[in-house]
DNA sequence: TATATTCGCTAACAGTTGTTAGCCATGAGC
DNA sequence: GCTCATGGCTAACAACTGTTAGCGAATATA
């Protein structure tokens, strides 16, 4: 835990992540956000152009982290099973490092305004497709069962994205174990 | 598709489900909801006591359906693998029959006011525990691998709850196939 | 020391929020 | 035909929305 005193801008950012996650972007007013930070609402505008600007910074920052983590994990060339596992670990690691912000990324992106909304959707689709390519490669190569790759991708993503709830509601569980366990479950199945 | 002309109350309900799902409970005003229905905002109050009342009806109606479907599926006594599959199919079937409303149930419940909020959380927890019991029974009995049952339950729920996206964004896919495919993936795994 | 920038503040804006009061037309039951 | 409930409507409420203008103190730069 860093003990550096955060800048006001960082304080606004982190408080926004916390509040947007807890109660939703639309339900949080600038005055409430400001009160939680310990300043007055108009002071926020010394650091962010608008409420949308705040949301945009959060969402696109997380998006960037997902892409970077994916690229790094992709470089390690492995057999499909190991590769998917690597990608899943990278994905979970981004969530675990940004517990509140990633929830905002998943649940509040629809409040982005154009043209950022379209931008965001495009990036999300790209990311999904990168995952699906890795899955389909494994199917073609014979390591994976031949299934609807979209269904598989959705099952993987939604399982991984439950990381927040697992880390928040549970007996402490190491981040790496979550990815490892979910990967094993999805790869080898629950049946003995 | 039924061609019965719906009552105004039903119209409000269905329109609310659609709008709350699309843009979130907090972002939809009574005037916008009314406009979409084709009436004026105050007329809504002839049918619902408040905005919260509307959300409450939607959320608790879906909760009830989940419980009922679970109970019916539970009666058919089977081996753990078949049983989980039955429960999953029942769960997906509720989602498929209430595509918009179930999304509201999943994503907008936090806007419920007390004491209904606590009520809701309790019911959700009960439902989760019923599923986990079925999973743990399978583990004890030796049919399933011994894993963290909360993690397994979360993976199952989040995968099943992706049904909405699968039915909406995809080439048409039969509801039963979704549950069947997800069940097979989670039970037998992706690996060949 | 003079100047410019940063960053807080208060006051205020126009528009929107959920909701209530109260009026009027329709149609059912007596 | 009279009465009453139903379910629309308009007008209005106080509170709240995101945001801007503009002021003043502190800090950094020259």
PDB file of C-alpha atoms in Angstrom, chain A:
ATOM      1  CA  UNK A   1       0.000   0.000   0.000  1.00  0.00           C
ATOM      2  CA  UNK A   2       1.521   3.265  -1.095  1.00  0.00           C
ATOM      3  CA  UNK A   3       1.340   6.084   1.421  1.00  0.00           C
ATOM      4  CA  UNK A   4       2.039   8.870  -1.053  1.00  0.00           C
ATOM      5  CA  UNK A   5      -0.444  11.706  -0.630  1.00  0.00           C
ATOM      6  CA  UNK A   6      -2.453  11.660  -3.812  1.00  0.00           C
ATOM      7  CA  UNK A   7      -3.013  14.676  -5.979  1.00  0.00           C
ATOM      8  CA  UNK A   8      -6.506  16.146  -6.044  1.00  0.00           C
ATOM      9  CA  UNK A   9      -6.939  14.824  -9.567  1.00  0.00           C
ATOM     10  CA  UNK A  10      -6.075  11.301  -8.468  1.00  0.00           C
ATOM     11  CA  UNK A  11      -8.412  11.664  -5.531  1.00  0.00           C
ATOM     12  CA  UNK A  12     -11.255  12.652  -7.836  1.00  0.00           C
ATOM     13  CA  UNK A  13     -10.463   9.767 -10.149  1.00  0.00           C
ATOM     14  CA  UNK A  14     -10.372   7.127  -7.425  1.00  0.00           C
ATOM     15  CA  UNK A  15     -13.423   8.463  -5.648  1.00  0.00           C
ATOM     16  CA  UNK A  16     -15.296   8.499  -8.958  1.00  0.00           C
ATOM     17  CA  UNK A  17     -14.331   4.891  -9.621  1.00  0.00           C
ATOM     18  CA  UNK A  18     -15.588   3.894  -6.195  1.00  0.00           C
ATOM     19  CA  UNK A  19     -18.881   5.776  -6.447  1.00  0.00           C
ATOM     20  CA  UNK A  20     -19.628   4.917 -10.082  1.00  0.00           C
ATOM     21  CA  UNK A  21     -19.023   1.267  -9.254  1.00  0.00           C
ATOM     22  CA  UNK A  22     -21.190   1.318  -6.121  1.00  0.00           C
ATOM     23  CA  UNK A  23     -24.212   3.176  -7.412  1.00  0.00           C
ATOM     24  CA  UNK A  24     -23.782   3.718 -11.143  1.00  0.00           C
ATOM     25  CA  UNK A  25     -22.613   6.648 -13.253  1.00  0.00           C
ATOM     26  CA  UNK A  26     -26.052   8.150 -13.755  1.00  0.00           C
ATOM     27  CA  UNK A  27     -26.890   8.075 -10.053  1.00  0.00           C
ATOM     28  CA  UNK A  28     -23.809  10.009  -8.919  1.00  0.00           C
ATOM     29  CA  UNK A  29     -23.965  13.794  -9.075  1.00  0.00           C
ATOM     30  CA  UNK A  30     -20.970  16.084  -9.284  1.00  0.00           C
ATOM     31  CA  UNK A  31     -21.823  17.563  -5.860  1.00  0.00           C
ATOM     32  CA  UNK A  32     -21.840  14.154  -4.208  1.00  0.00           C
ATOM     33  CA  UNK A  33     -18.579  13.200  -5.858  1.00  0.00           C
ATOM     34  CA  UNK A  34     -17.051  16.483  -4.747  1.00  0.00           C
ATOM     35  CA  UNK A  35     -18.286  16.093  -1.174  1.00  0.00           C
ATOM     36  CA  UNK A  36     -16.679  12.655  -0.953  1.00  0.00           C
ATOM     37  CA  UNK A  37     -13.389  14.101  -2.222  1.00  0.00           C
ATOM     38  CA  UNK A  38     -13.656  16.988   0.228  1.00  0.00           C
ATOM     39  CA  UNK A  39     -13.997  19.830  -2.257  1.00  0.00           C
ATOM     40  CA  UNK A  40     -16.818  21.736  -3.951  1.00  0.00           C
ATOM     41  CA  UNK A  41     -18.364  20.589  -7.214  1.00  0.00           C
ATOM     42  CA  UNK A  42     -17.036  23.343  -9.501  1.00  0.00           C
ATOM     43  CA  UNK A  43     -13.478  22.582  -8.386  1.00  0.00           C
ATOM     44  CA  UNK A  44     -13.689  19.270 -10.218  1.00  0.00           C
ATOM     45  CA  UNK A  45     -13.715  21.256 -13.453  1.00  0.00           C
ATOM     46  CA  UNK A  46     -10.183  22.430 -12.730  1.00  0.00           C
ATOM     47  CA  UNK A  47      -9.114  18.821 -13.379  1.00  0.00           C
ATOM     48  CA  UNK A  48     -11.721  17.314 -15.710  1.00  0.00           C
ATOM     49  CA  UNK A  49     -13.597  18.980 -18.533  1.00  0.00           C
ATOM     50  CA  UNK A  50     -16.867  17.231 -17.747  1.00  0.00           C
ATOM     51  CA  UNK A  51     -18.467  14.270 -16.047  1.00  0.00           C
ATOM     52  CA  UNK A  52     -18.221  12.375 -19.293  1.00  0.00           C
ATOM     53  CA  UNK A  53     -14.511  13.210 -19.441  1.00  0.00           C
ATOM     54  CA  UNK A  54     -14.020  11.404 -16.126  1.00  0.00           C
ATOM     55  CA  UNK A  55     -15.857   8.315 -17.305  1.00  0.00           C
ATOM     56  CA  UNK A  56     -13.940   8.347 -20.549  1.00  0.00           C
ATOM     57  CA  UNK A  57     -10.581   8.432 -18.804  1.00  0.00           C
ATOM     58  CA  UNK A  58     -11.554   5.493 -16.600  1.00  0.00           C
ATOM     59  CA  UNK A  59     -12.971   3.337 -19.401  1.00  0.00           C
ATOM     60  CA  UNK A  60     -10.248   3.918 -21.966  1.00  0.00           C
ATOM     61  CA  UNK A  61      -7.486   3.522 -19.428  1.00  0.00           C
ATOM     62  CA  UNK A  62      -8.786   0.059 -18.554  1.00  0.00           C
ATOM     63  CA  UNK A  63      -9.260  -0.801 -22.216  1.00  0.00           C
ATOM     64  CA  UNK A  64      -5.633   0.056 -22.853  1.00  0.00           C
ATOM     65  CA  UNK A  65      -4.523  -2.125 -19.980  1.00  0.00           C
ATOM     66  CA  UNK A  66      -6.486  -5.084 -21.327  1.00  0.00           C
ATOM     67  CA  UNK A  67      -4.844  -4.722 -24.722  1.00  0.00           C
ATOM     68  CA  UNK A  68      -1.347  -4.372 -23.292  1.00  0.00           C
ATOM     69  CA  UNK A  69      -1.748  -7.373 -21.002  1.00  0.00           C
ATOM     70  CA  UNK A  70      -3.083  -9.422 -23.905  1.00  0.00           C
ATOM     71  CA  UNK A  71      -0.165  -8.552 -26.163  1.00  0.00           C
ATOM     72  CA  UNK A  72       2.408  -9.454 -23.551  1.00  0.00           C
ATOM     73  CA  UNK A  73       0.707 -12.757 -22.773  1.00  0.00           C
ATOM     74  CA  UNK A  74       0.336 -13.530 -26.466  1.00  0.00           C
ATOM     75  CA  UNK A  75       4.071 -13.405 -27.116  1.00  0.00           C
ATOM     76  CA  UNK A  76       4.729 -16.519 -25.079  1.00  0.00           C
ATOM     77  CA  UNK A  77       4.030 -19.145 -27.711  1.00  0.00           C
ATOM     78  CA  UNK A  78       2.486 -22.252 -26.236  1.00  0.00           C
ATOM     79  CA  UNK A  79       0.038 -24.988 -27.027  1.00  0.00           C
ATOM     80  CA  UNK A  80      -3.597 -23.724 -27.236  1.00  0.00           C
ATOM     81  CA  UNK A  81      -4.514 -24.882 -23.735  1.00  0.00           C
ATOM     82  CA  UNK A  82      -1.571 -23.149 -22.093  1.00  0.00           C
ATOM     83  CA  UNK A  83      -2.042 -20.112 -24.292  1.00  0.00           C
ATOM     84  CA  UNK A  84      -5.675 -19.592 -23.322  1.00  0.00           C
ATOM     85  CA  UNK A  85      -4.647 -19.978 -19.718  1.00  0.00           C
ATOM     86  CA  UNK A  86      -2.023 -17.267 -20.143  1.00  0.00           C
ATOM     87  CA  UNK A  87      -4.538 -14.941 -21.740  1.00  0.00           C
ATOM     88  CA  UNK A  88      -7.042 -15.569 -18.992  1.00  0.00           C
ATOM     89  CA  UNK A  89      -4.451 -14.844 -16.325  1.00  0.00           C
ATOM     90  CA  UNK A  90      -3.515 -11.610 -18.030  1.00  0.00           C
ATOM     91  CA  UNK A  91      -7.171 -10.606 -18.176  1.00  0.00           C
ATOM     92  CA  UNK A  92      -7.814 -11.405 -14.512  1.00  0.00           C
ATOM     93  CA  UNK A  93      -4.651  -9.606 -13.509  1.00  0.00           C
ATOM     94  CA  UNK A  94      -5.922  -6.361 -15.048  1.00  0.00           C
ATOM     95  CA  UNK A  95      -9.212  -6.724 -13.177  1.00  0.00           C
ATOM     96  CA  UNK A  96      -7.454  -7.496  -9.909  1.00  0.00           C
ATOM     97  CA  UNK A  97      -5.174  -4.482 -10.242  1.00  0.00           C
ATOM     98  CA  UNK A  98      -8.149  -2.213 -11.014  1.00  0.00           C
ATOM     99  CA  UNK A  99     -10.963  -3.714  -9.007  1.00  0.00           C
ATOM    100  CA  UNK A 100     -13.278  -0.701  -8.970  1.00  0.00           C
ATOM    101  CA  UNK A 101     -12.319   0.820 -12.310  1.00  0.00           C
ATOM    102  CA  UNK A 102     -12.750  -2.433 -14.199  1.00  0.00           C
ATOM    103  CA  UNK A 103     -16.296  -2.750 -12.875  1.00  0.00           C
ATOM    104  CA  UNK A 104     -16.995   0.735 -14.197  1.00  0.00           C
ATOM    105  CA  UNK A 105     -15.474  -0.341 -17.484  1.00  0.00           C
ATOM    106  CA  UNK A 106     -17.813  -3.353 -17.646  1.00  0.00           C
ATOM    107  CA  UNK A 107     -21.034  -1.768 -16.442  1.00  0.00           C
ATOM    108  CA  UNK A 108     -21.008   1.967 -17.129  1.00  0.00           C
ATOM    109  CA  UNK A 109     -19.511   2.289 -20.608  1.00  0.00           C
ATOM    110  CA  UNK A 110     -22.957   2.820 -22.130  1.00  0.00           C
ATOM    111  CA  UNK A 111     -23.033   6.330 -20.663  1.00  0.00           C
ATOM    112  CA  UNK A 112     -20.102   7.397 -22.819  1.00  0.00           C
ATOM    113  CA  UNK A 113     -21.020  10.041 -25.350  1.00  0.00           C
ATOM    114  CA  UNK A 114     -20.318   9.926 -29.035  1.00  0.00           C
ATOM    115  CA  UNK A 115     -17.867   9.646 -30.653  1.00  0.00           C
ATOM    116  CA  UNK A 116     -16.235   7.880 -27.705  1.00  0.00           C
ATOM    117  CA  UNK A 117     -19.079   5.414 -27.360  1.00  0.00           C
ATOM    118  CA  UNK A 118     -18.528   4.053 -30.861  1.00  0.00           C
ATOM    119  CA  UNK A 119     -14.795   4.034 -30.262  1.00  0.00           C
ATOM    120  CA  UNK A 120     -15.262   2.039 -27.125  1.00  0.00           C
ATOM    121  CA  UNK A 121     -17.545  -0.527 -28.728  1.00  0.00           C
ATOM    122  CA  UNK A 122     -15.052  -1.003 -31.541  1.00  0.00           C
ATOM    123  CA  UNK A 123     -12.208  -1.643 -29.118  1.00  0.00           C
ATOM    124  CA  UNK A 124     -14.287  -4.047 -27.083  1.00  0.00           C
ATOM    125  CA  UNK A 125     -15.197  -5.991 -30.200  1.00  0.00           C
ATOM    126  CA  UNK A 126     -11.543  -6.131 -31.277  1.00  0.00           C
ATOM    127  CA  UNK A 127     -10.546  -7.503 -27.915  1.00  0.00           C
ATOM    128  CA  UNK A 128     -13.284 -10.117 -28.000  1.00  0.00           C
ATOM    129  CA  UNK A 129     -12.179 -11.172 -31.462  1.00  0.00           C
ATOM    130  CA  UNK A 130      -8.557 -11.590 -30.383  1.00  0.00           C
ATOM    131  CA  UNK A 131      -9.732 -14.006 -27.711  1.00  0.00           C
ATOM    132  CA  UNK A 132     -12.000 -15.837 -30.111  1.00  0.00           C
ATOM    133  CA  UNK A 133      -9.164 -16.264 -32.601  1.00  0.00           C
ATOM    134  CA  UNK A 134      -7.105 -17.977 -29.934  1.00  0.00           C
ATOM    135  CA  UNK A 135     -10.045 -20.252 -29.165  1.00  0.00           C
ATOM    136  CA  UNK A 136     -10.745 -21.072 -32.794  1.00  0.00           C
ATOM    137  CA  UNK A 137      -7.075 -21.757 -33.442  1.00  0.00           C
ATOM    138  CA  UNK A 138      -7.222 -24.367 -30.686  1.00  0.00           C
ATOM    139  CA  UNK A 139     -10.320 -25.901 -32.254  1.00  0.00           C
ATOM    140  CA  UNK A 140      -8.800 -26.099 -35.731  1.00  0.00           C
ATOM    141  CA  UNK A 141      -5.621 -27.565 -34.337  1.00  0.00           C
ATOM    142  CA  UNK A 142      -7.619 -30.268 -32.565  1.00  0.00           C
ATOM    143  CA  UNK A 143      -6.802 -29.368 -28.978  1.00  0.00           C
ATOM    144  CA  UNK A 144     -10.275 -28.024 -28.279  1.00  0.00           C
ATOM    145  CA  UNK A 145     -13.718 -29.421 -28.928  1.00  0.00           C
ATOM    146  CA  UNK A 146     -15.464 -27.893 -31.909  1.00  0.00           C
ATOM    147  CA  UNK A 147     -18.065 -25.563 -30.421  1.00  0.00           C
ATOM    148  CA  UNK A 148     -19.693 -22.198 -31.100  1.00  0.00           C
ATOM    149  CA  UNK A 149     -16.690 -19.969 -30.403  1.00  0.00           C
ATOM    150  CA  UNK A 150     -18.847 -16.996 -29.520  1.00  0.00           C
ATOM    151  CA  UNK A 151     -20.584 -18.994 -26.831  1.00  0.00           C
ATOM    152  CA  UNK A 152     -17.250 -20.186 -25.480  1.00  0.00           C
ATOM    153  CA  UNK A 153     -15.810 -16.671 -25.518  1.00  0.00           C
ATOM    154  CA  UNK A 154     -18.869 -15.312 -23.695  1.00  0.00           C
ATOM    155  CA  UNK A 155     -18.629 -18.049 -21.078  1.00  0.00           C
ATOM    156  CA  UNK A 156     -14.943 -17.306 -20.545  1.00  0.00           C
ATOM    157  CA  UNK A 157     -15.384 -13.547 -20.330  1.00  0.00           C
ATOM    158  CA  UNK A 158     -18.363 -13.651 -18.028  1.00  0.00           C
ATOM    159  CA  UNK A 159     -16.618 -16.131 -15.734  1.00  0.00           C
ATOM    160  CA  UNK A 160     -13.452 -14.054 -15.614  1.00  0.00           C
ATOM    161  CA  UNK A 161     -15.416 -10.896 -15.031  1.00  0.00           C
ATOM    162  CA  UNK A 162     -16.884 -12.416 -11.880  1.00  0.00           C
ATOM    163  CA  UNK A 163     -13.434 -11.861 -10.370  1.00  0.00           C
ATOM    164  CA  UNK A 164     -14.606  -8.703  -8.665  1.00  0.00           C
ATOM    165  CA  UNK A 165     -17.322 -10.514  -6.734  1.00  0.00           C
ATOM    166  CA  UNK A 166     -14.982 -13.340  -5.843  1.00  0.00           C
ATOM    167  CA  UNK A 167     -12.325 -11.023  -4.463  1.00  0.00           C
ATOM    168  CA  UNK A 168     -14.817  -8.815  -2.658  1.00  0.00           C
ATOM    169  CA  UNK A 169     -17.278 -11.270  -1.153  1.00  0.00           C
ATOM    170  CA  UNK A 170     -15.017 -14.162  -0.352  1.00  0.00           C
ATOM    171  CA  UNK A 171     -12.558 -15.503   2.063  1.00  0.00           C
ATOM    172  CA  UNK A 172      -9.351 -14.052   0.632  1.00  0.00           C
ATOM    173  CA  UNK A 173      -8.326 -15.803  -2.531  1.00  0.00           C
ATOM    174  CA  UNK A 174      -5.144 -15.142  -4.413  1.00  0.00           C
ATOM    175  CA  UNK A 175      -5.632 -13.465  -7.737  1.00  0.00           C
ATOM    176  CA  UNK A 176      -3.553 -16.087  -9.592  1.00  0.00           C
ATOM    177  CA  UNK A 177      -5.605 -18.900  -8.110  1.00  0.00           C
ATOM    178  CA  UNK A 178      -8.787 -17.392  -9.471  1.00  0.00           C
ATOM    179  CA  UNK A 179      -7.521 -17.354 -13.034  1.00  0.00           C
ATOM    180  CA  UNK A 180      -5.935 -20.793 -12.621  1.00  0.00           C
ATOM    181  CA  UNK A 181      -9.092 -22.338 -11.164  1.00  0.00           C
ATOM    182  CA  UNK A 182     -11.452 -20.790 -13.689  1.00  0.00           C
ATOM    183  CA  UNK A 183      -9.141 -21.819 -16.507  1.00  0.00           C
ATOM    184  CA  UNK A 184      -9.012 -25.401 -15.256  1.00  0.00           C
ATOM    185  CA  UNK A 185     -12.767 -25.484 -14.814  1.00  0.00           C
ATOM    186  CA  UNK A 186     -13.404 -24.233 -18.326  1.00  0.00           C
ATOM    187  CA  UNK A 187     -10.705 -26.377 -19.916  1.00  0.00           C
ATOM    188  CA  UNK A 188     -11.145 -29.659 -18.078  1.00  0.00           C
ATOM    189  CA  UNK A 189     -14.699 -29.378 -16.781  1.00  0.00           C
ATOM    190  CA  UNK A 190     -16.336 -29.874 -13.434  1.00  0.00           C
ATOM    191  CA  UNK A 191     -16.938 -33.592 -13.917  1.00  0.00           C
ATOM    192  CA  UNK A 192     -14.465 -35.981 -12.353  1.00  0.00           C
TER     193      UNK A 192
END
